RNA sequence: CGGGGCGUAGCGCAGCCUGGUAGCGCACCUGCUUUGGGAGCAGGAGGUCGCCCGUUCGAAUCGGGCCGCCCCGACCA
């Protein structure tokens, strides 16, 4: 491809609204352009990278027996009503009516459509197991897009679905994907950390996320540096401290003026925050009030809480009026004497004796509160948020927190969808059974952006050879001054192209500064410079973009090397 | 959805406070010169100043409403 004909433009200035390196560089180098919030066009260069990523994924999916197909982006809402997600998912799903007045949605993912196909197609155990996948556009109307291609609303995802006769077979399919994902990210030159993850709207029993460590990442990962534990903070567990062994003492009301916070309370009473019970309040999407109690030295983990109560429509902090309506006084609240809320108590609180808790009276707390004796929780379950330095649940070593970007995920769906939609098969023994599913995604644009995040310097992008849009950028300097330069470059370009080596040829009549700067910005693995000076020195100058190493070599040698390197 | 910011040429910005001819740099077009690190000279093209309403003799500028985009938070497979 000749740069003079390439549909692109590089920008000298950074776009004003780009914060992340990947966003800035991809826009400046002419790989992508924004159309709206979280909506991007891939220009020819960006599309080529996307296709390379797609091909790597395709090869690894095919290697574990995946069959590529394609499912629609527009779905009848009926299907999503059947699975229950039409009601469960909020405004992030785009809903509209077609001309006939029928409810339609834009695909956020494709479990429903796959399951619908199963009803038609899979009848016998002989057809299982199977893996199907496609690369298809998803639209998720996120409340806030950000970070260029990192968090968008419209994006192409590889999503695959495993179809198995039973849980044991699902384990095998799940592991196959786990391995395929490791190979995919290795080939893409992305260092992915695998963490245990929340199942979210997918339901199901087990999920892992493949995370790329990045300080701008939106997910917080809880990692044990000994390598025996890694989880998304949304579900991360810690080894909790042993509560003191004490006999329960009688409760006692004490005046605690101006102590609506745990810190103030602990200081006023001269006790550790670990001797207090903290009550926080949430309202579910369907209007239930939750009272969540954690020990004063911990915070509530909303994902755990939401999962524990099977909240519909998520959680939001409760309003003061809602708390008051349940008979509690914010700042001095506890479930004692209150009613009308679902009380969820962290297991550590349940086993800690003689805590300080609110008296539901402004300016007063209760000493020696004991769960079970003084109030009865609706649920006792782990709802604390893991903190940096907390002990690893496996080995006790201090946990560290890292930020990460989710580039892939794998979910064991089980029979959630097949049960709701009625996708069954006849087993060998003649019994009718539910198909057991798994669901596995990789966002192409996000992977692309993550590669740039991991592979760039202050001059521009440095593509790994596997995904680079072109194997090399051929640059002429001072061609108009010396016809031999143009002749040599044209010849090399022709022969490489004929040999199937994809080269980006900068044949523009631009100054050396512009052409070299652009070449570094665009990031092809090799920059081949032909100039009067290089010809005088014996051929072409080859610069390795990553290392910066340069050497002048005979053109025939450069040609042979590129040809043998494949692309 | 809460807080903050921004919308003026393809990109980056000034002008707005204090109303009166729409500007600068880069990019673009033509010519000449230049050619290994974002060249020089000369000439040129390009703008409903986000949209609507209002105030005014007159609005990019003042007021109101709306829309869009970005950042932080909330939210999120």
Coordinates of C-alpha atoms in Angstrom, one line a residue, chain A:
Chain A
X1 CA 0.0 0.0 0.0
X2 CA 1.2 3.4 -0.9
X3 CA 0.9 6.0 1.8
X4 CA 0.0 8.6 -0.9
X5 CA -3.2 6.6 -1.5
X6 CA -3.9 5.4 2.0
X7 CA -7.2 6.6 3.4
X8 CA -5.8 8.2 6.5
X9 CA -4.3 11.3 7.9
X10 CA -1.9 11.6 10.8
X11 CA -2.3 14.5 13.2
X12 CA 0.5 16.6 14.5
X13 CA -1.3 17.6 17.6
X14 CA -2.8 15.3 20.2
X15 CA -6.5 15.2 20.1
X16 CA -7.7 17.3 23.1
X17 CA -10.0 14.7 24.5
X18 CA -7.7 11.7 24.4
X19 CA -6.3 10.8 27.8
X20 CA -5.0 7.3 27.5
X21 CA -1.9 6.5 25.4
X22 CA -3.8 4.1 23.2
X23 CA -6.5 6.5 22.4
X24 CA -4.1 9.4 21.7
X25 CA -1.9 7.3 19.4
X26 CA -4.6 5.4 17.6
X27 CA -6.3 8.7 16.7
X28 CA -3.1 10.6 15.9
X29 CA -1.7 7.8 13.7
X30 CA -5.0 7.6 11.7
X31 CA -6.1 4.1 12.9
X32 CA -9.5 5.1 14.3
X33 CA -11.9 8.1 14.4
X34 CA -14.6 8.8 16.9
X35 CA -18.2 9.2 15.6
X36 CA -20.0 9.7 18.9
X37 CA -19.6 8.9 22.6
X38 CA -18.2 5.3 22.7
X39 CA -18.7 4.8 18.9
X40 CA -15.7 4.6 16.6
X41 CA -14.8 4.0 13.0
X42 CA -11.9 1.7 12.3
X43 CA -10.0 3.3 9.4
X44 CA -8.1 1.0 7.0
X45 CA -5.0 0.7 9.2
X46 CA -7.1 0.0 12.3
X47 CA -9.3 -2.4 10.5
X48 CA -6.2 -4.4 9.4
X49 CA -5.0 -4.7 12.9
X50 CA -8.5 -5.8 14.0
X51 CA -8.5 -8.4 11.3
X52 CA -5.1 -9.7 12.4
X53 CA -6.4 -10.0 16.0
X54 CA -9.5 -11.7 14.6
X55 CA -7.4 -14.2 12.7
X56 CA -5.4 -15.2 15.7
X57 CA -8.5 -15.7 17.7
X58 CA -10.1 -17.7 14.8
X59 CA -7.2 -20.0 14.6
X60 CA -7.2 -20.8 18.3
X61 CA -11.0 -21.2 18.4
X62 CA -10.8 -23.5 15.4
X63 CA -8.0 -25.5 17.1
X64 CA -10.3 -26.4 20.0
X65 CA -13.1 -27.4 17.6
X66 CA -15.0 -24.1 17.3
X67 CA -17.3 -23.7 14.3
X68 CA -17.6 -20.1 13.1
X69 CA -21.0 -18.8 12.3
X70 CA -22.8 -15.4 12.5
X71 CA -25.8 -14.3 14.5
X72 CA -27.8 -11.1 14.1
X73 CA -27.4 -7.8 15.8
X74 CA -31.1 -7.1 16.0
X75 CA -33.2 -9.4 18.0
X76 CA -36.9 -9.8 18.7
X77 CA -37.5 -8.7 22.3
X78 CA -39.6 -11.8 22.8
X79 CA -36.4 -13.9 23.0
X80 CA -35.0 -11.8 25.8
X81 CA -38.3 -11.8 27.6
X82 CA -38.1 -15.6 27.5
X83 CA -34.8 -15.6 29.2
X84 CA -35.9 -13.1 31.8
X85 CA -33.2 -10.6 30.9
X86 CA -35.5 -8.2 29.1
X87 CA -36.7 -7.3 32.6
X88 CA -33.5 -7.8 34.4
X89 CA -31.3 -5.6 32.3
X90 CA -31.6 -1.9 32.6
X91 CA -31.2 1.0 30.2
X92 CA -27.9 -0.4 28.9
X93 CA -30.0 -2.5 26.4
X94 CA -31.3 -0.5 23.5
X95 CA -34.9 -1.2 22.8
X96 CA -37.1 -0.1 20.0
X97 CA -40.0 -1.0 17.9
X98 CA -40.0 -2.0 14.3
X99 CA -42.5 -0.7 11.8
X100 CA -45.0 -3.4 12.8
X101 CA -44.8 -2.2 16.4
X102 CA -42.9 -5.3 17.5
X103 CA -40.5 -4.9 20.4
X104 CA -36.9 -5.3 19.3
X105 CA -33.5 -5.0 20.9
X106 CA -29.9 -4.5 19.9
X107 CA -27.7 -7.4 20.8
X108 CA -25.7 -7.0 24.0
X109 CA -24.5 -10.5 23.7
X110 CA -25.9 -13.7 22.0
X111 CA -26.8 -16.3 24.6
X112 CA -30.5 -16.1 23.8
X113 CA -30.0 -16.5 20.1
X114 CA -27.6 -19.5 20.5
X115 CA -30.1 -21.1 22.9
X116 CA -32.9 -20.5 20.4
X117 CA -30.9 -22.2 17.7
X118 CA -30.3 -25.2 20.0
X119 CA -34.0 -25.7 20.3
X120 CA -34.2 -26.2 16.6
X121 CA -31.0 -28.0 15.9
X122 CA -29.8 -30.1 18.8
X123 CA -31.9 -33.2 19.4
X124 CA -29.5 -35.9 20.4
X125 CA -26.5 -36.5 22.6
X126 CA -24.8 -37.5 19.4
X127 CA -24.7 -33.8 18.4
X128 CA -22.8 -32.9 21.6
X129 CA -20.4 -31.5 22.6
X130 CA -20.1 -28.6 20.2
X131 CA -18.5 -25.1 20.2
X132 CA -19.9 -22.3 18.0
X133 CA -18.6 -18.8 17.8
X134 CA -18.8 -15.6 15.8
X135 CA -17.4 -12.2 15.6
X136 CA -20.2 -9.8 15.9
X137 CA -21.2 -6.3 16.9
X138 CA -22.6 -5.7 20.3
X139 CA -24.2 -2.5 21.5
X140 CA -24.3 -1.7 25.2
X141 CA -25.5 1.7 26.1
X142 CA -23.1 2.3 28.9
X143 CA -23.8 5.2 31.2
X144 CA -20.4 6.5 30.4
X145 CA -18.0 5.6 27.7
X146 CA -14.3 6.4 28.3
X147 CA -10.7 5.8 27.4
X148 CA -11.0 5.7 23.7
X149 CA -11.4 2.1 22.6
X150 CA -11.1 0.8 26.1
X151 CA -14.7 1.3 27.1
X152 CA -17.1 1.8 24.2
X153 CA -20.7 1.3 23.5
X154 CA -20.5 -0.4 20.1
X155 CA -17.8 -3.0 19.6
X156 CA -17.1 -6.3 17.9
X157 CA -16.7 -9.2 20.2
X158 CA -15.7 -12.8 19.6
X159 CA -18.2 -14.7 21.5
X160 CA -18.2 -18.5 21.7
X161 CA -20.6 -20.9 23.2
X162 CA -20.0 -24.4 24.4
X163 CA -22.8 -26.9 24.3
X164 CA -22.4 -29.9 26.5
X165 CA -24.4 -32.9 27.7
X166 CA -23.4 -32.4 31.4
X167 CA -21.3 -30.5 33.9
X168 CA -18.3 -32.8 33.5
X169 CA -18.3 -32.2 29.8
X170 CA -18.6 -28.4 30.4
X171 CA -15.5 -28.6 32.6
X172 CA -13.6 -29.9 29.6
X173 CA -15.0 -27.3 27.3
X174 CA -14.2 -24.6 29.9
X175 CA -10.7 -25.7 30.3
X176 CA -10.3 -25.9 26.5
X177 CA -11.3 -22.2 26.3
X178 CA -9.0 -21.3 29.2
X179 CA -6.1 -22.8 27.3
X180 CA -7.1 -21.2 24.0
X181 CA -7.3 -17.8 25.7
X182 CA -3.9 -18.2 27.2
X183 CA -2.5 -18.9 23.7
X184 CA -4.5 -16.1 22.1
X185 CA -3.2 -13.4 24.5
X186 CA 0.3 -14.8 24.3
X187 CA 0.2 -14.5 20.5
X188 CA -1.2 -11.0 20.8
X189 CA 1.7 -10.1 23.1
X190 CA -0.6 -9.3 25.9
X191 CA 0.3 -10.3 29.4
X192 CA -3.0 -11.4 30.8
X193 CA -3.6 -12.2 34.5
X194 CA -6.4 -14.6 35.0
X195 CA -8.7 -13.8 37.9
X196 CA -11.8 -15.3 39.4
X197 CA -14.8 -13.1 38.5
X198 CA -18.3 -12.2 39.2
X199 CA -20.9 -13.8 37.0
X200 CA -23.0 -10.6 36.7
X201 CA -25.9 -10.7 34.2
X202 CA -24.6 -14.0 32.8
X203 CA -25.7 -16.0 35.8
X204 CA -24.0 -19.3 36.0
X205 CA -21.6 -20.8 38.5
X206 CA -18.0 -20.0 37.6
X207 CA -16.3 -17.2 35.7
X208 CA -12.8 -16.1 35.0
X209 CA -11.6 -12.8 33.5
X210 CA -8.4 -12.3 31.5
X211 CA -7.0 -9.0 32.7
X212 CA -4.2 -6.9 31.3
X213 CA -2.6 -4.9 34.1
X214 CA -2.9 -1.2 33.4
X215 CA -2.9 1.7 35.8
X216 CA -5.9 3.2 33.9
X217 CA -7.8 0.0 34.1
X218 CA -11.3 0.1 35.5
X219 CA -11.2 -3.1 37.4
X220 CA -9.4 -3.6 40.7
X221 CA -7.7 -7.0 41.0
X222 CA -6.8 -8.6 44.3
X223 CA -3.6 -10.6 43.8
X224 CA -1.5 -12.7 46.1
X225 CA 2.1 -12.3 45.0
X226 CA 2.9 -15.9 45.9
X227 CA 0.7 -16.7 42.9
X228 CA -1.9 -18.8 44.6
X229 CA -4.8 -16.3 44.5
X230 CA -6.1 -13.7 42.0
X231 CA -9.6 -12.4 41.9
X232 CA -11.6 -9.4 40.8
X233 CA -12.2 -7.3 43.8
X234 CA -15.9 -7.7 43.1
X235 CA -15.7 -11.2 44.5
X236 CA -12.3 -11.3 46.1
X237 CA -12.1 -13.0 49.5
X238 CA -9.6 -12.5 52.3
X239 CA -8.7 -14.5 55.3
X240 CA -10.5 -12.6 58.0
X241 CA -9.0 -11.9 61.4
X242 CA -10.0 -14.2 64.4
X243 CA -12.5 -12.4 66.5
X244 CA -11.7 -12.1 70.2
X245 CA -13.1 -14.8 72.5
X246 CA -15.4 -13.2 75.0
X247 CA -18.6 -14.0 76.8
X248 CA -21.5 -11.9 75.6
X249 CA -22.1 -9.0 78.0
X250 CA -25.4 -7.3 78.5
X251 CA -26.1 -4.4 76.1
X252 CA -25.8 -0.9 77.4
X253 CA -26.8 2.4 75.9
X254 CA -24.2 5.1 75.9
X255 CA -24.4 8.7 74.8
X256 CA -22.2 9.3 71.7
X257 CA -22.9 12.9 70.6
X258 CA -21.4 14.0 67.3
X259 CA -20.2 10.4 66.4
X260 CA -22.1 9.5 63.3
X261 CA -19.0 8.0 61.7
X262 CA -17.1 4.9 62.7
X263 CA -13.9 6.8 63.1
X264 CA -15.5 9.4 65.4
X265 CA -17.2 6.7 67.3
X266 CA -14.1 4.6 67.9
X267 CA -12.2 7.6 69.0
X268 CA -14.9 8.8 71.4
X269 CA -15.3 5.5 73.0
X270 CA -11.6 4.7 72.9
X271 CA -12.0 1.3 71.2
X272 CA -10.7 0.0 67.9
X273 CA -12.8 0.3 64.8
X274 CA -12.7 -3.5 64.8
X275 CA -15.0 -3.5 67.8
X276 CA -17.8 -1.7 66.0
X277 CA -20.5 -2.8 63.6
X278 CA -21.1 -0.5 60.7
X279 CA -24.5 -0.4 59.1
X280 CA -24.9 0.8 55.5
X281 CA -28.0 0.9 53.4
X282 CA -28.9 0.1 49.9
X283 CA -32.0 -0.1 47.8
X284 CA -32.4 -2.7 45.1
X285 CA -33.6 -1.9 41.6
X286 CA -37.0 -3.3 42.6
X287 CA -37.3 -1.3 45.7
X288 CA -36.1 -3.5 48.6
X289 CA -34.2 -1.8 51.4
X290 CA -31.1 -3.7 52.5
X291 CA -29.2 -3.2 55.8
X292 CA -25.7 -4.4 55.4
X293 CA -23.6 -4.8 58.5
X294 CA -19.8 -5.1 58.3
X295 CA -17.2 -4.7 61.0
X296 CA -16.2 -1.1 61.4
X297 CA -12.7 -1.6 60.0
X298 CA -14.1 -3.1 56.7
X299 CA -16.2 -1.8 53.8
X300 CA -19.2 -3.3 52.1
X301 CA -18.6 -5.0 48.8
X302 CA -21.7 -4.1 46.7
X303 CA -21.2 -6.9 44.2
X304 CA -21.1 -9.5 47.0
X305 CA -24.1 -7.9 48.7
X306 CA -26.1 -7.7 45.4
X307 CA -25.4 -11.4 44.7
X308 CA -26.2 -12.4 48.2
X309 CA -29.7 -11.0 48.1
X310 CA -30.2 -11.8 44.4
X311 CA -30.9 -8.1 43.8
X312 CA -33.0 -7.3 40.7
X313 CA -31.8 -4.2 38.9
X314 CA -28.7 -3.6 41.0
X315 CA -28.1 -1.5 44.1
X316 CA -28.0 2.1 44.9
X317 CA -27.3 3.9 48.2
X318 CA -30.6 4.2 50.1
X319 CA -32.1 7.6 50.7
X320 CA -32.3 8.9 54.2
X321 CA -36.1 8.8 54.1
X322 CA -36.1 5.1 53.2
X323 CA -33.8 4.3 56.1
X324 CA -36.0 6.4 58.5
X325 CA -39.1 4.6 57.2
X326 CA -37.6 1.3 58.4
X327 CA -37.2 2.8 61.9
X328 CA -33.4 3.5 61.7
X329 CA -31.4 6.6 62.3
X330 CA -28.5 7.1 59.8
X331 CA -25.3 7.6 61.7
X332 CA -26.7 5.9 64.7
X333 CA -28.3 3.0 62.9
X334 CA -28.5 -0.7 63.6
X335 CA -31.1 -3.4 62.9
X336 CA -32.1 -3.5 66.5
X337 CA -35.7 -2.6 66.9
X338 CA -36.0 -1.9 63.2
X339 CA -38.1 -3.7 60.6
X340 CA -38.9 -3.6 57.0
X341 CA -35.4 -4.2 55.6
X342 CA -33.4 -7.2 54.6
X343 CA -30.6 -7.5 57.1
X344 CA -27.4 -8.9 55.7
X345 CA -24.6 -9.5 58.2
X346 CA -21.0 -10.2 57.3
X347 CA -19.8 -13.5 58.7
X348 CA -17.1 -11.7 60.7
X349 CA -19.6 -9.5 62.4
X350 CA -21.7 -12.6 63.3
X351 CA -18.8 -14.2 65.0
X352 CA -17.5 -11.0 66.8
X353 CA -18.8 -10.6 70.3
X354 CA -19.7 -7.4 72.1
X355 CA -19.7 -4.9 69.3
X356 CA -20.6 -1.2 69.4
X357 CA -23.7 -0.6 67.2
X358 CA -26.2 2.2 66.7
X359 CA -29.1 2.6 69.1
X360 CA -31.4 4.1 66.4
X361 CA -31.5 7.2 68.5
X362 CA -29.7 10.3 67.5
X363 CA -26.5 10.6 69.6
X364 CA -26.6 7.2 71.2
X365 CA -25.0 3.8 70.6
X366 CA -25.3 0.4 72.2
X367 CA -22.3 -1.4 73.7
X368 CA -22.0 -5.2 73.7
X369 CA -24.2 -6.0 70.8
X370 CA -24.2 -9.6 69.7
X371 CA -25.7 -10.9 66.5
X372 CA -28.3 -13.5 67.0
X373 CA -29.0 -12.4 70.6
X374 CA -29.8 -8.8 70.0
X375 CA -31.1 -9.1 66.4
X376 CA -31.7 -11.8 63.9
X377 CA -30.1 -11.3 60.5
X378 CA -31.9 -12.5 57.4
X379 CA -28.6 -13.6 55.9
X380 CA -25.1 -14.2 57.2
X381 CA -22.6 -14.1 54.4
X382 CA -19.2 -12.6 53.4
X383 CA -19.9 -9.1 52.2
X384 CA -16.6 -7.3 53.0
X385 CA -14.4 -5.7 50.4
X386 CA -10.9 -7.0 50.1
X387 CA -8.3 -4.4 51.0
X388 CA -4.6 -4.1 50.1
X389 CA -2.6 -6.0 52.8
X390 CA -5.4 -8.3 53.9
X391 CA -4.2 -11.9 54.2
X392 CA -4.6 -14.2 51.2
X393 CA -7.4 -16.6 51.7
X394 CA -5.1 -19.5 50.7
X395 CA -1.7 -18.7 52.2
X396 CA -2.1 -15.7 54.4
X397 CA 0.4 -13.6 52.6
X398 CA -0.5 -9.9 52.2
X399 CA -2.7 -9.3 49.1
X400 CA -1.9 -6.5 46.7
X401 CA -4.4 -4.5 44.6
X402 CA -3.8 -3.8 40.9
X403 CA -5.8 -2.1 38.2
X404 CA -6.6 -4.0 35.1
X405 CA -8.5 -4.0 31.9
X406 CA -10.7 -7.0 31.1
X407 CA -9.8 -8.3 27.7
X408 CA -11.6 -11.6 27.8
X409 CA -13.9 -13.6 30.0
X410 CA -15.1 -17.2 30.3
X411 CA -18.3 -18.2 32.0
X412 CA -19.9 -21.4 33.0
X413 CA -23.5 -20.8 32.3
X414 CA -24.8 -24.2 33.2
X415 CA -28.4 -24.7 32.3
X416 CA -29.7 -21.2 33.1
X417 CA -30.6 -20.4 29.6
X418 CA -31.4 -23.8 28.3
X419 CA -33.9 -24.3 31.1
X420 CA -35.6 -21.0 30.5
X421 CA -35.8 -21.4 26.8
X422 CA -36.3 -25.2 26.9
X423 CA -33.3 -26.4 25.0
X424 CA -33.0 -30.1 25.6
X425 CA -31.6 -33.3 24.0
X426 CA -32.3 -37.0 24.3
X427 CA -29.5 -38.8 26.2
X428 CA -28.2 -42.2 25.4
X429 CA -30.6 -43.7 28.0
X430 CA -33.6 -42.0 26.4
X431 CA -34.0 -39.4 29.0
X432 CA -34.6 -35.8 28.1
X433 CA -31.9 -33.5 29.5
X434 CA -31.0 -29.8 29.4
X435 CA -28.0 -28.8 27.4
X436 CA -25.2 -27.3 29.5
X437 CA -23.7 -24.1 28.2
X438 CA -20.7 -22.0 28.6
X439 CA -20.1 -18.5 27.2
X440 CA -16.7 -16.9 26.3
X441 CA -15.9 -13.4 25.1
X442 CA -13.1 -11.3 23.8
X443 CA -13.5 -7.7 22.7
X444 CA -11.5 -7.0 19.6
X445 CA -11.3 -3.2 19.9
X446 CA -10.4 -3.4 23.5
X447 CA -7.7 -6.0 22.8
X448 CA -6.4 -3.7 20.1
X449 CA -6.2 -0.8 22.5
X450 CA -4.6 -2.9 25.2
X451 CA -1.9 -3.9 22.7
X452 CA -1.1 -0.3 22.1
X453 CA -1.2 0.4 25.8
X454 CA 1.5 -2.3 26.3
X455 CA 3.5 -1.5 23.1
X456 CA 4.3 2.1 22.5
X457 CA 6.9 4.7 23.3
X458 CA 6.9 8.5 23.3
X459 CA 7.2 8.5 19.5
X460 CA 4.3 6.2 18.7
X461 CA 3.0 2.7 18.4
X462 CA 5.3 -0.4 18.3
X463 CA 3.2 -3.2 16.9
X464 CA 4.0 -6.8 17.6
X465 CA 4.7 -8.5 14.3
X466 CA 1.7 -10.7 14.6
X467 CA -0.8 -7.9 14.6
X468 CA 1.0 -5.1 12.7
X469 CA -1.0 -3.8 9.8
X470 CA 2.0 -4.1 7.6
X471 CA 5.3 -6.0 8.0
X472 CA 7.3 -2.9 7.3
X473 CA 7.2 0.7 6.3
X474 CA 9.3 1.5 3.3
X475 CA 10.3 5.2 3.4
X476 CA 12.1 7.2 0.7
X477 CA 14.0 10.3 1.5
X478 CA 15.1 12.9 -1.0
X479 CA 13.7 10.9 -3.8
X480 CA 13.1 14.0 -5.9
X481 CA 16.7 14.9 -5.7
X482 CA 18.0 11.5 -6.8
X483 CA 16.0 9.3 -9.2
X484 CA 17.9 6.2 -8.1
X485 CA 16.1 6.4 -4.7
X486 CA 12.7 6.2 -6.3
X487 CA 13.8 3.5 -8.7
X488 CA 15.3 1.4 -5.9
X489 CA 12.3 1.8 -3.6
X490 CA 9.7 1.2 -6.4
X491 CA 11.6 -2.0 -7.4
X492 CA 11.8 -3.3 -3.8
X493 CA 8.1 -2.5 -3.2
X494 CA 7.0 -4.3 -6.4
X495 CA 9.1 -7.4 -5.7
X496 CA 7.9 -7.6 -2.0
X497 CA 4.3 -7.1 -3.0
X498 CA 4.6 -9.7 -5.7
X499 CA 6.0 -12.1 -3.1
X500 CA 3.0 -11.5 -0.9
X501 CA 4.9 -9.4 1.7
X502 CA 2.7 -6.6 2.8
X503 CA 4.6 -3.3 3.0
X504 CA 3.4 0.2 3.6
X505 CA 5.3 2.3 1.1
X506 CA 5.7 6.0 2.0
X507 CA 6.1 7.4 -1.5
X508 CA 5.0 10.9 -0.5
X509 CA 7.1 13.9 -1.5
X510 CA 7.4 15.1 2.1
X511 CA 10.4 16.2 4.1
X512 CA 12.5 13.6 5.8
X513 CA 11.3 14.8 9.2
X514 CA 7.6 14.3 8.4
X515 CA 8.2 10.9 6.9
X516 CA 10.4 9.5 9.6
X517 CA 8.1 10.9 12.4
X518 CA 5.1 9.4 10.7
X519 CA 6.8 6.0 10.3
X520 CA 7.6 5.9 14.0
X521 CA 4.1 7.0 14.9
X522 CA 2.4 4.4 12.8
X523 CA 4.5 1.7 14.4
X524 CA 5.3 -1.0 11.8
X525 CA 7.9 -3.4 13.2
X526 CA 10.5 -2.4 10.7
X527 CA 11.2 0.9 9.0
X528 CA 13.2 0.6 5.7
X529 CA 14.7 3.8 4.6
X530 CA 16.1 4.4 1.1
X531 CA 17.9 7.6 0.5
X532 CA 20.9 9.0 -1.4
X533 CA 22.8 8.4 1.7
X534 CA 21.7 4.8 2.3
X535 CA 22.4 4.0 -1.4
X536 CA 25.8 5.4 -1.1
X537 CA 26.3 3.3 2.0
X538 CA 25.4 0.1 0.2
X539 CA 21.6 -0.2 0.1
X540 CA 18.7 0.4 2.5
X541 CA 18.7 1.3 6.2
X542 CA 16.6 -1.0 8.3
X543 CA 15.4 0.2 11.7
X544 CA 13.9 -2.1 14.2
X545 CA 11.0 -0.1 15.6
X546 CA 11.2 -1.7 19.0
X547 CA 14.9 -1.6 19.7
X548 CA 15.8 1.3 17.5
X549 CA 18.7 -0.7 16.1
X550 CA 19.7 0.4 12.6
X551 CA 21.8 -1.1 9.9
X552 CA 22.5 -0.4 6.3
X553 CA 22.3 -3.6 4.2
X554 CA 22.1 -4.5 0.5
X555 CA 18.6 -4.2 -0.8
X556 CA 18.5 -7.8 -2.0
X557 CA 19.3 -8.9 1.6
X558 CA 16.6 -6.8 3.1
X559 CA 14.2 -8.2 0.5
X560 CA 15.1 -11.8 1.2
X561 CA 14.8 -11.3 4.9
X562 CA 11.3 -9.8 4.7
X563 CA 10.2 -12.5 2.2
X564 CA 11.3 -15.3 4.5
X565 CA 9.7 -13.6 7.5
X566 CA 6.4 -14.4 5.9
X567 CA 4.2 -11.3 5.6

